[in-house]
CSV table of C-alpha atoms in Angstrom, one decimal:
chain,number,residue,atom,x,y,z
S,9,MET,CA,-0.1,0.2,-0.3
S,10,LYS,CA,1.2,3.6,-1.0
S,11,ASP,CA,0.5,6.4,1.3
S,12,ILE,CA,-0.5,9.6,-0.6
S,13,VAL,CA,0.0,12.6,1.4
S,14,ILE,CA,-2.9,15.5,1.2
S,15,LYS,CA,-2.3,18.9,2.4
S,16,THR,CA,-6.2,19.7,2.8
S,17,GLU,CA,-8.9,18.1,5.0
S,18,LYS,CA,-10.6,16.7,1.8
S,19,ILE,CA,-10.1,15.9,-1.9
S,20,GLN,CA,-12.2,14.8,-4.5
S,21,LEU,CA,-11.7,11.4,-6.4
S,22,ASP,CA,-10.8,12.7,-9.6
S,23,GLN,CA,-8.3,14.9,-8.2
S,24,PHE,CA,-6.9,12.2,-6.2
S,25,LEU,CA,-6.3,10.3,-9.2
S,26,LYS,CA,-4.2,13.0,-10.8
S,27,TRP,CA,-2.3,14.0,-7.7
S,28,ALA,CA,-1.2,10.3,-7.0
S,29,ASP,CA,0.1,10.3,-10.7
S,30,ILE,CA,-2.6,7.5,-11.4
S,31,VAL,CA,-4.1,9.5,-14.5
S,32,GLU,CA,-2.6,12.5,-16.6
S,33,SER,CA,-6.1,14.0,-16.8
S,34,GLY,CA,-9.6,14.6,-15.7
S,35,GLY,CA,-10.8,12.6,-18.6
S,36,GLN,CA,-8.4,9.8,-17.7
S,37,ALA,CA,-9.9,9.7,-14.2
S,38,GLY,CA,-13.4,10.0,-15.4
S,39,PHE,CA,-12.9,6.7,-17.7
S,40,LEU,CA,-11.3,4.7,-15.2
S,41,ILE,CA,-14.2,5.7,-12.5
S,42,ALA,CA,-17.0,4.8,-15.2
S,43,ASP,CA,-15.2,1.5,-15.9
S,44,LYS,CA,-15.8,0.5,-12.2
S,45,LYS,CA,-12.0,0.1,-11.6
S,46,VAL,CA,-11.8,2.4,-8.5
S,47,ILE,CA,-12.6,0.8,-4.9
S,48,VAL,CA,-13.0,3.3,-2.2
S,49,ASN,CA,-13.0,1.7,1.3
S,50,GLY,CA,-14.0,-1.6,-0.1
S,51,GLU,CA,-16.9,-0.4,-2.4
S,52,ILE,CA,-16.7,0.4,-6.2
S,53,CYS,CA,-17.1,3.9,-6.5
S,54,THR,CA,-18.6,5.6,-9.7
S,55,VAL,CA,-19.0,9.2,-8.3
S,56,LYS,CA,-16.4,11.1,-9.9
S,57,ARG,CA,-16.5,13.9,-7.3
S,58,LYS,CA,-16.7,11.5,-4.1
S,59,GLN,CA,-15.1,13.4,-1.3
S,60,LEU,CA,-12.1,11.6,0.0
S,61,VAL,CA,-10.8,12.2,3.7
S,62,THR,CA,-7.6,11.1,5.8
S,63,GLY,CA,-7.8,7.3,6.4
S,64,ASP,CA,-9.5,6.4,3.0
S,65,VAL,CA,-8.0,3.5,1.3
S,66,ILE,CA,-8.4,3.5,-2.5
S,67,ILE,CA,-8.0,0.4,-4.8
S,68,ILE,CA,-7.2,0.8,-8.5
S,69,LYS,CA,-7.9,-2.4,-10.3
S,70,ASP,CA,-4.7,-3.5,-12.0
S,71,ASN,CA,-2.6,-0.5,-10.6
S,72,GLY,CA,-2.3,-0.8,-6.5
S,73,LYS,CA,-3.8,0.4,-3.1
S,74,TYR,CA,-3.5,3.8,-1.7
S,75,ARG,CA,-4.1,5.3,1.5
S,76,LEU,CA,-4.6,9.0,2.3
S,77,VAL,CA,-2.6,10.4,5.1
S,78,GLY,CA,-2.3,13.9,6.2
S,79,ALA,CA,0.8,16.4,6.0
S,80,LYS,CA,2.5,16.3,9.3
């Protein structure tokens, strides 16, 4: 599992995918989400603008597992 540090209290799922260098654009994030390849805290997520918070675990099928952590 790779920890991804965010400096804000929340981040949108599509922004997270770009921040973590999983995709290069919002369009690519949308396709990944629409293809049901994103799992947030154990459930498939199809909401592009879902709000993620510190402690959330995101699994990208065929890519990896990520955890949001706050800046120290």
